[in-house]
Structure formats: structure tokens, C-alpha cells
Coordinates of C-alpha atoms in Angstrom, one line a residue:
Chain J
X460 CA 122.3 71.3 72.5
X461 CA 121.6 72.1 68.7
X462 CA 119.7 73.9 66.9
X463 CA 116.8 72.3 64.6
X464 CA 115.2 75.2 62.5
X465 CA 111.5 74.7 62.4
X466 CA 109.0 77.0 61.6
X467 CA 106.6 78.4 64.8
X468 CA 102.4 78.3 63.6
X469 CA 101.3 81.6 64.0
X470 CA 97.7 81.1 63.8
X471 CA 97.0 79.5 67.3
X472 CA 97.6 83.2 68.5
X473 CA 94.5 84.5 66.1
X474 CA 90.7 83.9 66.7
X475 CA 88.8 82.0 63.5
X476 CA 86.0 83.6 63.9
X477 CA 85.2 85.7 60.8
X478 CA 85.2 89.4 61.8
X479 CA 81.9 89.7 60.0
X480 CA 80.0 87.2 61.7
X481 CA 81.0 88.8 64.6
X482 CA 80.0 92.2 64.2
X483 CA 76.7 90.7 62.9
X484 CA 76.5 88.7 66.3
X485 CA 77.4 91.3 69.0
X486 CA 75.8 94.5 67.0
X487 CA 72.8 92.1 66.8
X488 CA 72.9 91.6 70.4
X489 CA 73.6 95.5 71.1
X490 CA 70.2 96.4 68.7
X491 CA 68.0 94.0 71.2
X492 CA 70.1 95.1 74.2
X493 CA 68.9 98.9 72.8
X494 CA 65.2 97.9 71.9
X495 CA 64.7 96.3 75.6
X496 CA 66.2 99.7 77.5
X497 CA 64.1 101.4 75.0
X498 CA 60.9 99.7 75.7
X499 CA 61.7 99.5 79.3
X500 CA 62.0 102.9 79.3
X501 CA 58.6 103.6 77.6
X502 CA 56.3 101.8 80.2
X503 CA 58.3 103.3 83.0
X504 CA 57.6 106.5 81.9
X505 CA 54.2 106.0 80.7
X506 CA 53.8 104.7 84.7
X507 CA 55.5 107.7 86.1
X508 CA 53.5 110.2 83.9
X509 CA 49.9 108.2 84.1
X510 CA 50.5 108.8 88.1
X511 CA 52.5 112.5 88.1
X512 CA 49.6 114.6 89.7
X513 CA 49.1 118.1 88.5
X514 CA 50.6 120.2 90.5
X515 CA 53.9 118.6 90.3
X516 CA 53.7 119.2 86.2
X517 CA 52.7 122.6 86.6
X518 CA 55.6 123.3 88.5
X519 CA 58.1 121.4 85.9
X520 CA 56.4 123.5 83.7
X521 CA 57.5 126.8 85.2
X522 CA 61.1 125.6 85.3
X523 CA 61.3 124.9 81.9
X524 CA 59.4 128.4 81.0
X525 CA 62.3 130.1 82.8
X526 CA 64.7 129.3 80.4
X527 CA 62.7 130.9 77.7
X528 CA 59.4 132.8 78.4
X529 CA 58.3 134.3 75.4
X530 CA 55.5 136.4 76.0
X531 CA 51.8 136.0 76.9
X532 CA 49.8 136.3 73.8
X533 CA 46.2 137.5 74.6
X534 CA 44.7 136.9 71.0
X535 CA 45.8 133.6 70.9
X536 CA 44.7 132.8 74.5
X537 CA 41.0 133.7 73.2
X538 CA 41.2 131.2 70.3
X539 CA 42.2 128.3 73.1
X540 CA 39.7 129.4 75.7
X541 CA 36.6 128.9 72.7
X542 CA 38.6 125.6 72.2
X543 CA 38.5 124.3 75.6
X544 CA 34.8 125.6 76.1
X545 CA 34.1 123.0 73.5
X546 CA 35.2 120.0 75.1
X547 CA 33.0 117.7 76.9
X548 CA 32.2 118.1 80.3
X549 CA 34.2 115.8 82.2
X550 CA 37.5 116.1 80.1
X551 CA 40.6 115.9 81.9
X552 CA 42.0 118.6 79.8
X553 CA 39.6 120.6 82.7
X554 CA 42.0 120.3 85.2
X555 CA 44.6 122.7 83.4
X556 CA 44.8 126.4 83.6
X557 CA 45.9 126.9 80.0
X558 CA 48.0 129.5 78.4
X559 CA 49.5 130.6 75.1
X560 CA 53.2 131.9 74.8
X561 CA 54.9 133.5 71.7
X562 CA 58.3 133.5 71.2
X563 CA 60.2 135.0 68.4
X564 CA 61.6 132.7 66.2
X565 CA 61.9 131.2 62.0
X566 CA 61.1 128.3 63.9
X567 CA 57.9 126.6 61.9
X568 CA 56.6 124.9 65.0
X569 CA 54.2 124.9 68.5
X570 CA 55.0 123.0 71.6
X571 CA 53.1 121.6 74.6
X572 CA 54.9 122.0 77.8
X573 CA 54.1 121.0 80.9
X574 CA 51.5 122.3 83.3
X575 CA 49.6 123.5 79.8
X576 CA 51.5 126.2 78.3
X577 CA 51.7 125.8 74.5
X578 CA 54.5 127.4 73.0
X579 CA 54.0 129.1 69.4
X580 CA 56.9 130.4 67.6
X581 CA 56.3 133.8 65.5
X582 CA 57.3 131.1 62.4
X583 CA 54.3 129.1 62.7
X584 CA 52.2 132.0 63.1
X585 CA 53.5 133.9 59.6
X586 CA 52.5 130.7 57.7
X587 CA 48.8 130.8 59.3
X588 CA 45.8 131.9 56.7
X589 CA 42.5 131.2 59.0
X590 CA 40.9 130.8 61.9
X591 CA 40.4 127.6 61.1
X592 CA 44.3 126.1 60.4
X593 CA 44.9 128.6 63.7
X594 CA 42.7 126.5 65.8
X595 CA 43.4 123.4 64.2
X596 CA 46.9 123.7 65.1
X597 CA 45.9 124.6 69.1
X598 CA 43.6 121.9 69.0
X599 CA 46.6 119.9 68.0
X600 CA 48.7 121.0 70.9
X601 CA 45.5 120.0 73.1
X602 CA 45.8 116.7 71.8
X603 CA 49.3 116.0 73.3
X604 CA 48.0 117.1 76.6
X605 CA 45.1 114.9 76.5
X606 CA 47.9 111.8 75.5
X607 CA 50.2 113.7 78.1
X608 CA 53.0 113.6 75.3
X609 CA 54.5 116.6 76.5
X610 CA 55.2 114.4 79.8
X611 CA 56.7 111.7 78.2
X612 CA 58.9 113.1 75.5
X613 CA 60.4 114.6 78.3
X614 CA 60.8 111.7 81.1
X615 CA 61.8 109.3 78.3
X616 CA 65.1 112.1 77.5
X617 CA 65.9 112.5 81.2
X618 CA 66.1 109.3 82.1
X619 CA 67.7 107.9 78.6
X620 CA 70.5 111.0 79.1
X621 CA 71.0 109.1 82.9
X622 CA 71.3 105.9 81.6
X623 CA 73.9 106.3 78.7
X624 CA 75.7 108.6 81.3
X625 CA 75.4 106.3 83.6
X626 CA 76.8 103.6 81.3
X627 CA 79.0 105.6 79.2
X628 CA 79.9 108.4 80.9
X629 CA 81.3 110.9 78.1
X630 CA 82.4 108.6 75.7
X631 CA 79.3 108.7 73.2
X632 CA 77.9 105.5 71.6
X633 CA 77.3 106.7 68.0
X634 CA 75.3 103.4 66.9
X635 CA 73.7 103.0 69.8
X636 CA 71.9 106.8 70.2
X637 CA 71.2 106.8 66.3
X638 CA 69.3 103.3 66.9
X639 CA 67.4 104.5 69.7
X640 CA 66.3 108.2 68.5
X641 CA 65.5 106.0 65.5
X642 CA 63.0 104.0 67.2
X643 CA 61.7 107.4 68.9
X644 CA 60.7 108.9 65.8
X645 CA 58.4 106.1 65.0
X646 CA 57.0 106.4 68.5
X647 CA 56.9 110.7 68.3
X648 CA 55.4 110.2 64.8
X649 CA 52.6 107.8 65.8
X650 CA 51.9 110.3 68.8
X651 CA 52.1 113.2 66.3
X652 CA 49.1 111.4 64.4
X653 CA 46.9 110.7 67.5
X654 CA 47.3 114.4 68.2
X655 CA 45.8 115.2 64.4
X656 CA 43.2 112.7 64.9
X657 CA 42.0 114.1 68.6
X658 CA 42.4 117.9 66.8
X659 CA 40.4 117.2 64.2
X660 CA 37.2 116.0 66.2
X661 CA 38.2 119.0 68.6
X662 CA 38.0 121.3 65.5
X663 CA 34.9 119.9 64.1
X664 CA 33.1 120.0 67.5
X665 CA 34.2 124.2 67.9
X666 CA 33.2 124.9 64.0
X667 CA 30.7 122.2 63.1
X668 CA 32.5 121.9 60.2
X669 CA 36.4 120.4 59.6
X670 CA 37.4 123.1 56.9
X671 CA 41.0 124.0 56.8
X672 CA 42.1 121.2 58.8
X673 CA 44.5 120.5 56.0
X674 CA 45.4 123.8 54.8
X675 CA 47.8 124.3 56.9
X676 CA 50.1 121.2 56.2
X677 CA 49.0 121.3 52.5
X678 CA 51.4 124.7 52.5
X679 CA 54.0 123.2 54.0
X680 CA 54.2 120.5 51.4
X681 CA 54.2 122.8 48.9
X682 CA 57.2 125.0 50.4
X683 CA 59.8 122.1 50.9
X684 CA 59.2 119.1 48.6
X685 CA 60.9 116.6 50.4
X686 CA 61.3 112.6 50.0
X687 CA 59.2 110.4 52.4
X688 CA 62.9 108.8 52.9
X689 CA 63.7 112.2 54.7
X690 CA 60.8 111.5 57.1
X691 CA 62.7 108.2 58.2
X692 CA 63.9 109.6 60.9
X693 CA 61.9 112.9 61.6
X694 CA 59.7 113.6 64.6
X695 CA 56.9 114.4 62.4
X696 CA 55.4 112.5 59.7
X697 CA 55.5 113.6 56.4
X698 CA 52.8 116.5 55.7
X699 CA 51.5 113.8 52.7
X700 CA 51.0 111.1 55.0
X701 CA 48.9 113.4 57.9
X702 CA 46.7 115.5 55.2
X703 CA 45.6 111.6 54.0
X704 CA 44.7 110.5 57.3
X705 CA 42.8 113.4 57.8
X706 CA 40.8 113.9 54.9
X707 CA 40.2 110.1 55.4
X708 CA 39.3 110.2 58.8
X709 CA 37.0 113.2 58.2
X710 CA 35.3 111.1 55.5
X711 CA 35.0 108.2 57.8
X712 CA 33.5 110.3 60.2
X713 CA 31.6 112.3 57.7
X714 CA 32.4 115.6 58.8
X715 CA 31.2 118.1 56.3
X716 CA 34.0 120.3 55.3
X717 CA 32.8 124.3 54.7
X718 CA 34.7 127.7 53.4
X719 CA 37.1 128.7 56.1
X720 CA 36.9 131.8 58.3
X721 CA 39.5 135.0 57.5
X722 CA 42.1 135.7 60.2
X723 CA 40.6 137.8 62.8
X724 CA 41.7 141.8 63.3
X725 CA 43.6 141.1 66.1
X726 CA 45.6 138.3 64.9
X727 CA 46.2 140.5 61.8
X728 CA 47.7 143.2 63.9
X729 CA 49.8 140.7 65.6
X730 CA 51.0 139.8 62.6
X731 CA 51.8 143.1 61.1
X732 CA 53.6 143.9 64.2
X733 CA 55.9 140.6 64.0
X734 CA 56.3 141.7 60.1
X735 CA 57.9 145.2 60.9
X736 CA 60.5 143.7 63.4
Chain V
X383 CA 105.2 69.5 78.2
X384 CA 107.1 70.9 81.1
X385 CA 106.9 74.7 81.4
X386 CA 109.9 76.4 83.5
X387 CA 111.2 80.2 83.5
X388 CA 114.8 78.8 84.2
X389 CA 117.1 78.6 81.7
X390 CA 117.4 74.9 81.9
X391 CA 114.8 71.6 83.3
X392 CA 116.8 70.6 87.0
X393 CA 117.2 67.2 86.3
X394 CA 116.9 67.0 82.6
X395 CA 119.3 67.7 79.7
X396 CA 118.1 69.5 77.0
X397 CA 119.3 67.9 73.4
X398 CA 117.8 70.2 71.4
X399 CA 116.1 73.6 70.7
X400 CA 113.6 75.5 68.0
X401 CA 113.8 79.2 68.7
X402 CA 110.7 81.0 69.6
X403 CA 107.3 80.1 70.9
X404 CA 104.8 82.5 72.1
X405 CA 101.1 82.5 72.7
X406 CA 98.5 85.9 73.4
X407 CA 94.9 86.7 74.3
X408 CA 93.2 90.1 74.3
X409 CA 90.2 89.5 76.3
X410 CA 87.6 91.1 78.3
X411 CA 84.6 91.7 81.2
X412 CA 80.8 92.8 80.2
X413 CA 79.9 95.7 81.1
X414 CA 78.3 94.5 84.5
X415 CA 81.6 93.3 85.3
X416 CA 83.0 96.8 84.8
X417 CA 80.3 98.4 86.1
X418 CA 80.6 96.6 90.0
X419 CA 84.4 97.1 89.5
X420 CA 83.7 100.4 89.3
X421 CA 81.5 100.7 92.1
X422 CA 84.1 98.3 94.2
X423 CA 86.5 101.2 93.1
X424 CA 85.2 103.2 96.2
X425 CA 85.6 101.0 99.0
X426 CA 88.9 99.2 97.8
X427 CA 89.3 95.3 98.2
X428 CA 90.0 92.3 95.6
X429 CA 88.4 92.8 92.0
X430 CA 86.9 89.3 92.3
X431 CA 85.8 89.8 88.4
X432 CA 89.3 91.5 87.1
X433 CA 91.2 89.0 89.1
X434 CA 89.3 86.1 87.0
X435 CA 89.7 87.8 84.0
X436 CA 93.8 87.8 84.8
X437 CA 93.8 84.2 85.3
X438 CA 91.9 83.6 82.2
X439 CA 94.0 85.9 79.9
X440 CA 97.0 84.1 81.5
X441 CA 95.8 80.2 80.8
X442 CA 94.9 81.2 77.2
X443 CA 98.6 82.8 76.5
X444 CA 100.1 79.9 78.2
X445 CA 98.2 77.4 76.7
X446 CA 98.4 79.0 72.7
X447 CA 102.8 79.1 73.1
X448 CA 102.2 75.4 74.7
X449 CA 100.3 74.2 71.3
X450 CA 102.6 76.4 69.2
X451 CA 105.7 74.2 70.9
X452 CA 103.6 71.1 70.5
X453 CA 103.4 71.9 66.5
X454 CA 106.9 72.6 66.5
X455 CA 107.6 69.1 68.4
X456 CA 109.4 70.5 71.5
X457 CA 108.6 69.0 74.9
X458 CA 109.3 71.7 76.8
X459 CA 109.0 75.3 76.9
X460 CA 112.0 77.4 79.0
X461 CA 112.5 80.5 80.2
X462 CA 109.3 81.4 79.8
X463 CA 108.5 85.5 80.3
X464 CA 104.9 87.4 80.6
X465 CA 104.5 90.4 79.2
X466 CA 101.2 93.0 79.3
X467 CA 100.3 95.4 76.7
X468 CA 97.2 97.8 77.3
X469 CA 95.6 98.7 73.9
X470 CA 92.4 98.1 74.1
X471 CA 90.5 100.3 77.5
X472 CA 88.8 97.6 79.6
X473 CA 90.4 93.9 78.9
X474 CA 93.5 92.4 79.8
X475 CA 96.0 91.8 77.1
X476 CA 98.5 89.1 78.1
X477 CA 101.4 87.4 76.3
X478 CA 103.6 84.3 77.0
X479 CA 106.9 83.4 75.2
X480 CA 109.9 81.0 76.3
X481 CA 112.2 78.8 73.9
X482 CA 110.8 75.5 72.5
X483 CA 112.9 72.9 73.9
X484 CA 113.7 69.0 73.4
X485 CA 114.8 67.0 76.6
X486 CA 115.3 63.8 77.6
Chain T
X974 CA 68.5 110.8 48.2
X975 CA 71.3 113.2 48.7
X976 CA 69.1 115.5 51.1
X977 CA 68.3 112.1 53.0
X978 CA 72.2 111.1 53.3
X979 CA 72.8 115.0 54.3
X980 CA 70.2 114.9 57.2
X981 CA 71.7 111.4 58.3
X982 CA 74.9 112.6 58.2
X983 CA 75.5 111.1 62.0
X984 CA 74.4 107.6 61.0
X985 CA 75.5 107.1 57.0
X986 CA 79.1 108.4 58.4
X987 CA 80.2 105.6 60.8
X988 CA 78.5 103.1 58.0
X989 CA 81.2 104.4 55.7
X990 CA 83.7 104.2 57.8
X991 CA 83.0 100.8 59.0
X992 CA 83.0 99.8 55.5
X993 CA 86.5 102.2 54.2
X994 CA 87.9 100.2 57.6
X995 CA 87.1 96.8 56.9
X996 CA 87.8 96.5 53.3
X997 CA 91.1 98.6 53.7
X998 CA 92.0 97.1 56.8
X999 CA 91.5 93.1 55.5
X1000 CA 93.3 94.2 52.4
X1001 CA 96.3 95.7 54.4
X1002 CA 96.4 92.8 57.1
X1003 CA 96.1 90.3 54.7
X1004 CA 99.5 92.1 52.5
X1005 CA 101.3 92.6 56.3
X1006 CA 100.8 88.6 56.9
X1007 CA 101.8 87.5 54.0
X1008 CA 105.2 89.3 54.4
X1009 CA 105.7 88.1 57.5
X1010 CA 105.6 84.8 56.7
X1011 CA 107.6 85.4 53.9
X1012 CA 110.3 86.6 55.6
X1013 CA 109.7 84.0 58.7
X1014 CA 110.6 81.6 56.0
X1015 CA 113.5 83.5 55.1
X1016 CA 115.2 84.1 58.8
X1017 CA 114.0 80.2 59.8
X1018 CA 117.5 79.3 60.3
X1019 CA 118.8 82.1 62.6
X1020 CA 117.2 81.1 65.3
X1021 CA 116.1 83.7 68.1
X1022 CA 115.9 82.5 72.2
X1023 CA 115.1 83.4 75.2
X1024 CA 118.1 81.5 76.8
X1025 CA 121.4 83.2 78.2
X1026 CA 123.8 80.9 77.4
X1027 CA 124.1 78.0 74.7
X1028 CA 127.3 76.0 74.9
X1029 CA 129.1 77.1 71.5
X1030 CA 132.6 76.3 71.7
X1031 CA 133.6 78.6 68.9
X1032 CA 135.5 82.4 70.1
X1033 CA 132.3 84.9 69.7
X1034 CA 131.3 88.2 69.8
X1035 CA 127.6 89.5 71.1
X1036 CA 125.8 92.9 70.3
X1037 CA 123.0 94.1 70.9
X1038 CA 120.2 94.2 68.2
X1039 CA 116.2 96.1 68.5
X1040 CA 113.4 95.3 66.2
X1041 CA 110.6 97.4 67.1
X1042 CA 106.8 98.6 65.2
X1043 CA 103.9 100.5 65.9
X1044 CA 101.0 98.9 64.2
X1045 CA 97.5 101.0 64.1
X1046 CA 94.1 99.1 64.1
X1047 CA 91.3 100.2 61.7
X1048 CA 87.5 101.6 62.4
X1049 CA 85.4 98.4 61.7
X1050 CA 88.2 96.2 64.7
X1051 CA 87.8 99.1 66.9
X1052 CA 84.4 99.2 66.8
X1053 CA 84.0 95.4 67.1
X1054 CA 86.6 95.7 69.9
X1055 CA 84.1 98.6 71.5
X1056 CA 81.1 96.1 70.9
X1057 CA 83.4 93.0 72.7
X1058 CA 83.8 95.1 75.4
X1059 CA 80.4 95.5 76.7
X1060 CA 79.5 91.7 76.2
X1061 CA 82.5 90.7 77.4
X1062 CA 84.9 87.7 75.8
X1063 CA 87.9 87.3 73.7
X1064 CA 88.6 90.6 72.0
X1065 CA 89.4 88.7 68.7
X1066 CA 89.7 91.6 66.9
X1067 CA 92.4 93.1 68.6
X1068 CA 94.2 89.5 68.6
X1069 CA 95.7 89.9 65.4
X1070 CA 97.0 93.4 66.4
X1071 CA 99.2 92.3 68.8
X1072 CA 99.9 89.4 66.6
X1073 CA 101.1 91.4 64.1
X1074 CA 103.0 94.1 65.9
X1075 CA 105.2 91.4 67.8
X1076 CA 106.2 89.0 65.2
X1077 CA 107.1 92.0 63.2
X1078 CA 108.9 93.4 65.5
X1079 CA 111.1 90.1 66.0
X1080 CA 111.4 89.9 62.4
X1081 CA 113.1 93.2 62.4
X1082 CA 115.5 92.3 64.9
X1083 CA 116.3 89.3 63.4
X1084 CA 117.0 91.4 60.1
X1085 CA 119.3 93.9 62.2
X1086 CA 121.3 90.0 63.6
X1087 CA 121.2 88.6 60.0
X1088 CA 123.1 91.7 58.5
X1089 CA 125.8 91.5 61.8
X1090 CA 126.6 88.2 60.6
X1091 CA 124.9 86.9 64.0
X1092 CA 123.5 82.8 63.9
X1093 CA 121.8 83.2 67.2
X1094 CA 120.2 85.9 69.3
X1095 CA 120.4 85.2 72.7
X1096 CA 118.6 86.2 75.8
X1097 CA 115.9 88.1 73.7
X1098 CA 113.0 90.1 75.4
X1099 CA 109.8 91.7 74.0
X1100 CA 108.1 94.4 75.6
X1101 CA 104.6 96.0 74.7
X1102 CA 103.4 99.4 75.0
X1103 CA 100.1 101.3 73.4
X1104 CA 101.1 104.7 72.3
X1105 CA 98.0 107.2 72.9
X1106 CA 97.0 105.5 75.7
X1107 CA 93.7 103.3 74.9
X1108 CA 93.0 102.2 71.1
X1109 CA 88.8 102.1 72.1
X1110 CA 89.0 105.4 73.5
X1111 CA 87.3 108.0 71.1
X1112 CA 90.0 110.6 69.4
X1113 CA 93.0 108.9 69.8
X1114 CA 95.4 106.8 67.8
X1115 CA 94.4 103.2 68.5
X1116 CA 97.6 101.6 68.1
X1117 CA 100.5 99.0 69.7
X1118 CA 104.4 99.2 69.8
X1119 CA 105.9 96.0 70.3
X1120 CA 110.1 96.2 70.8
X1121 CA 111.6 93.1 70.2
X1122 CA 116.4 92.9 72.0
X1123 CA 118.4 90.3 72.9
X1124 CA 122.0 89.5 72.4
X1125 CA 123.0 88.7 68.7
X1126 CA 126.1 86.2 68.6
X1127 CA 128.8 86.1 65.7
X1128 CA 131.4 83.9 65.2
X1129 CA 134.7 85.3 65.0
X1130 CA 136.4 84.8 61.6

């Protein structure tokens, strides 16, 4: 037996497929794998949320309230109740025994929880300047309960934190989660602008008049100038975009706009007494 | 090509030899797959999907040091070994190497 | 655009490092494959096998030589390799890995025979292992040791 050096091909043992082409395939493959979960998800919940009776939301509600109450605000609660007296007869919105809750924070934000509590933090309130932006922003809240937002923000998270657990357990999927919240904000902002759009005929229907229907975002815009690219992602639109579509919107529907009404007393003192703190 | 993991063919003389030949696949289940062998996991029993995967992995090694022997113009492979690694969580890593042979 | 990359920090990140991986990782593959093959060349006559015996007639003398090497993979392959796994298939970019680690690791036993004075290396063996368990799994070093033995012959002078 002898030896015969000759030289072994080491390539059979490697792939040719360019490592580019195949991130491009299977990432390409993950991002519709992703967008058919997420859409998936979306009617499933939009089922489950059309058909969740009342009762059952009220008592989610409640759950989620223990976690953080906040406190009953009474002067609020009257703004609301002339709200709701102006809808239409008829209007789901009827079913819901609504109620206002305050909670202390820089927070510059309102929520709509289940089983019709909104949640106003003290920041949102501090930035307030009428009775008009005041109601405006309630009547915005309103709006998510009339397109039962609140119920599907939350559904959609539950059951997209089962499934990646389910699938992933702890190790996280960076791309994957960044895709998908991704596609949410464009959902959430859409919804956010539906929400404008059903507050503003809500406001003009209370006042007779949509004045300070814009104030409120107008202010913000001037506080943080920020890019549109920073909206990209954000669960809001940019405050540019939704004073646009209102003012448009108003216009379309010509809705006269009039001088705005001055903060009530008791707001004031509610004010004054979140100040001192 | 005749494939053995004895140190000679019975039957055969070998005339010559080349050294080295091995072949290696990294491959691996979708996550179905590794999703029922999970659920499998609790009542026990043949991993029908892992089992395949095995065999796979194993062809492809065997068959990559067969072609690299082929190149080299061997006829037969000896003493062949298998070796595992386990780098990558999930897929079976397998590897194949014997010394490229020339009998007659 | 600064504020945007800031707010995005959890997406721009992995981007960057899937680039920083790929680039650096092609560049340094490339560089470890052409050395190898280099020094293939090189050792082409000392020939390594996995026989015990080869009828020499000449008086020699065996020892025992080790090659081994860890080799680590990069961001961009572990990611592919995290992306292959849920589709399933031949984890391609993990191929070259192993690749790598074990024809280095012969290499350097065939350096440790060539510098005994050895013209064969007998009854050789190559085990793998992955230090820090899996190379997918998040926070830990993605990486394989191949060890390369067998039985370097001399002849006696």
C-alpha cells in the first residue's frame, strides 16, 4: 500500500447558496409568516370583541382598575355626562355606565378601559386651556368605545404575548416583535384618527360649534417639534397630521368654528390643587 | 465506492491510499416539527420527525466524504467514523470521515 | 434623524449588527479559508488516516499528536441559523463553521507531526464539542471546538 498525495475538495462540505440571498429568502418568508399571524389575529379579535357582551367587559374592566385606581373625579364626570346626553338616542355608547378616573402622573395622555372608565392623567389635564379642548379630548375617549378600541388593543396583546410564548417561550424574537408592533402602529394610528373624526362630530353636536378642537394638539406641536419619521412607529399620529384632518373634516362638514369657552371654577380648583402637590 | 468502518475491504487488497476524506451537514426541523416533538415529549415514544431528520443528516455527510473520495479518485472509503457536534439548538449536526482508498 | 435612530434603538441595533457581522465575518472567513488551503497545500504530502496499521517495513517510532480550535460564528450566520431553524432545512450557514473548525484543527495536528519529523499519522480521530452550550441560544458564545489525535509515525534515523 502507498501513499499518493492528493489534495481533498473542501467545498462539497459548504452550501453555495449566497448567505445574502438567503437571509433575503427566509426573512422574506418570516415578514409574511408575521403579517398572516398578525392579520389573523386582527379578525379574531375583532370577532371576539364584536360578540364580548357587557357585562363580561365591565368586569375586565374592574380587574384592570385594581392595579391602579386613581381616583373618581366629579368635575370631570359632569363634562362626560353633558357629552353622553348629546348623543343620539339609540347609541350603543347607552349601554355603559361611564366614569372618569384621575391618576397622578407627567403622563400627557387619557385612556379608555374597559367597561367605560376613561383614565386621565393629571399631565393631560395641566396642558388643558377650555372647555372646549377638555371635552374634545373626552369625546375622543368616547370614540374608542364606540370602535370598542379599548377591547381590541387589549385582546390583540393577550393573545400575541400567548402565541410568541407559546412559540418562543423566553427566548425573544427581536425582528419579529419589532415587525409586528410595527404593523400595530399603523393599525393604533388609523384607530386614533377615527376616534378624532367621531369626537369632533360629538363636540360639534354638544357646542354647536367645533372651536378648540385643535387647540389642544396645536400645543403639543409646539412643545416637542419632532420629525414625522419619529411618528413611524408611534401609537399616535403626528399632532400635524390630526389638526389637518380635522380642520379639513370640519370644513367638509362645514362646522362653524366659534371663540372657545374658559375653563370652568371647578376644573380651575382642581387644577390649583394638582399644582401645589 | 464501497464504504466499510474496518480497516481493510475482506476480499480486496488495497494498492493505494490518499489520506483524509470527510463530508458534514448541519441541518434542521421547522418549527412544527419541533413544536409536536415537543408535545411528544410528554408521553414518550419514537420522534418520528427527529428520527428522519437523523437519517437525513447522516446520508448528506456520507454522501459529501463519498464525492470528496470520488474527486480524489479513490474507490473506497475505510474506516469510516461518525461523529456529532451540537452547535446550533434544534438541528442535527453530523459528520463522516474514513481514509480514501484504492483497491482492486 | 438622530432622535428617530434613538427611539428605534430596538430595531436600528440588530440592523447594525447584522451588517458589523456580515461584513466582518465574510472578510474574516474568507482570510481563515484562504490559510487553510494554503497550508493544505503545504502538509499535502504528510498524509493523515484513519487506519491502524500501514505495512512500513522501516524500525519506527509513534507519538501522539492534538490539533484542536474553537471557532466562533458571527451575528448575521446566527441569525440566519435562528431563521433556518423555524423553516427548517440545511443550516448552510453553520456549514462552514464546522467546516472551518475541523480542517483547522487537523491542520494543526498535522503541524504538531510535521515538526516530530512524522510522514504519517495513523489511527487519527476527531471529536466535536460546542462550548457554551447552543450557538442560537441568546447570551451565549456561539461557537465549536473541533480536536483533531492520532498516532504520528517517524522513522528511526
Amino acid at each position: 500500500m502507498k501513499f499518493v498525495p492528493k489534495e481533498a475538495d473542501g467545498a462539497v462540505n459548504i452550501s453555495k447558496t449566497h448567505p445574502l440571498a438567503e437571509m433575503a429568502w427566509l426573512g422574506g418568508g418570516l415578514f409574511l409568516l408575521a403579517a398572516l399571524v398578525y392579520l389573523g389575529l386582527t379578525l379574531l379579535t375583532g370577532w371576539i370583541v364584536h360578540h364580548l357582551p357587557v357585562d363580561a367587559e365591565v368586569w375586565i374592566g374592574k380587574e384592570i382598575l385594581q392595579q391602579e385606581p386613581g381616583i373618581p373625579s366629579p368635575p370631570l364626570k359632569k363634562r362626560l355626562d353633558a357629552l353622553v346626553e348629546c348623543l343620539p338616542q339609540g347609541s350603543p355608547l347607552k349601554r355603559y355606565d361611564f366614569s372618569v378616573r384621575l391618576i397622578e402622573s407627567d403622563t400627557v395622555n387619557a385612556v379608555a378601559l374597559p367597561g367605560g372608565t376613561i383614565v386621565v392623567f393629571s399631565g393631560l389635564l395641566k396642558e388643558v386651556a377650555s372647555e372646549n379642548e377638555l371635552s374634545m379630548i373626552l369625546a375622543h375617549e368616547l370614540g374608542h368605545f364606540a370602535h370598542r378600541d379599548h377591547l381590541k388593543r387589549l385582546g390583540k396583546g393577550i393573545i400575541l404575548g400567548a402565541a410568541s410564548w407559546l412559540l418562543f417561550k423566553n427566548s425573544s424574537q427581536p425582528f419579529l416583535f419589532t415587525f409586528v408592533s410595527g404593523l400595530d402602529a399603523r393599525y393604533s394610528q388609523s384607530q386614533e384618527e377615527d376616534a378624532d373624526m367621531w369626537g369632533l362630530h360629538l363636540l360639534y353636536r354638544r357646542y354647536g360649534h367645533v372651536g378648540g378642537s385643535v387647540d389642544f394638539f396645536a400645543r403639543l406641536l409646539k412643545k416637542k417639534r419632532q420629525g414625522r419619521l419619529a411618528y413611524l412607529f408611534a401609537s399616535h399620529p403626528h399632532p400635524q397630521k390630526r389638526i389637518e384632518r380635522l380642520v379639513a373634516a370640519a370644513r367638509e362638514q362645514k362646522y362653524p368654528v366659534k371663540a372657545v369657552e374658559p375653563l370652568g371654577s371647578d376644573i380651575q380648583n382642581l387644577l390649583e390643587d394638582l399644582n401645589r402637590e | 465506492m464501497i464504504v466499510t468502518n474496518v480497516e481493510t475491504i475482506p476480499g480486496k487488497s488495497i494498492i493505494e491510499h490518499y489520506g483524509i476524506v470527510q463530508g458534514s451537514t448541519v441541518r434542521a426541523k421547522h418549527l412544527g416539527r419541533d413544536f409536536m416533538a415537543g408535545l411528544k415529549n410528554l408521553v414518550g415514544g419514537e420522534l418520528k420527525g427527529y428520527t428522519e431528520l437523523l437519517s437525513e443528516a447522516r446520508e448528506e455527510a456520507l454522501q459529501r466524504m463519498v464525492e470528496q473520495a470520488r474527486q480524489m479518485g479513490a474507490n473506497a472509503v475505510v474506516n469510516v467514523r461518525f461523529a456529532t457536534s451540537s452547535v446550533a439548538q434544534g438541528a442535527a449536526e453530523l459528520f463522516a470521515y474514513g481514509t480514501a482508498v484504492k483497491v482492486e | 434623524m438622530g432622535e428617530f435612530i434613538l427611539q428605534n434603538l430596538n430595531l436600528v441595533l440588530p440592523l447594525f449588527l447584522l451588517a458589523l457581522g456580515y461584513v466582518a465575518g465574510s472578510i474574516a472567513e474568507r482570510r481563515h479559508y484562504r490559510s487553510i488551503e494554503m497550508r493544505e497545500q503545504e502538509l499535502v504530502s504528510l498524509p493523515a488516516v484513519t487506519l491502524k496499521e500501514i505495512q512500513e517495513d522501516d524500525a519506527v517510532t509513534g507519538r501522539l499528536v492534538v490539533g484542536s480550535v474553537v471557532v466562533s460564528i458571527d451575528y448575521f450566520k446566527r441569525a440566519l441559523a435562528i431563521l433556518r431553524n423555524i423553516f427548517g432545512g440545511r443550516v448552510a450557514s453553520y456549514e462552514s463553521l464546522v467546516d472551518r473548525a475541523r480542517r483547522e484543527a487537523i491542520l494543526r495536528m498535522k503541524e504538531e507531526a510535521a515538526s516530530l519529523g512524522a510522514y504519517i499519522v495513523v489511527n487519527m480521530r476527531i471529536e466535536m464539542s460546542a462550548i457554551g452550550q447552543s450557538a442560537n441560544r441568546k447570551k451565549q458564545v456561539g461557537s465549536v471546538e473541533a480536536i483533531a489525535y492520532g498516532t504520528a509515525l517517524i522513522k528511526q534515523a
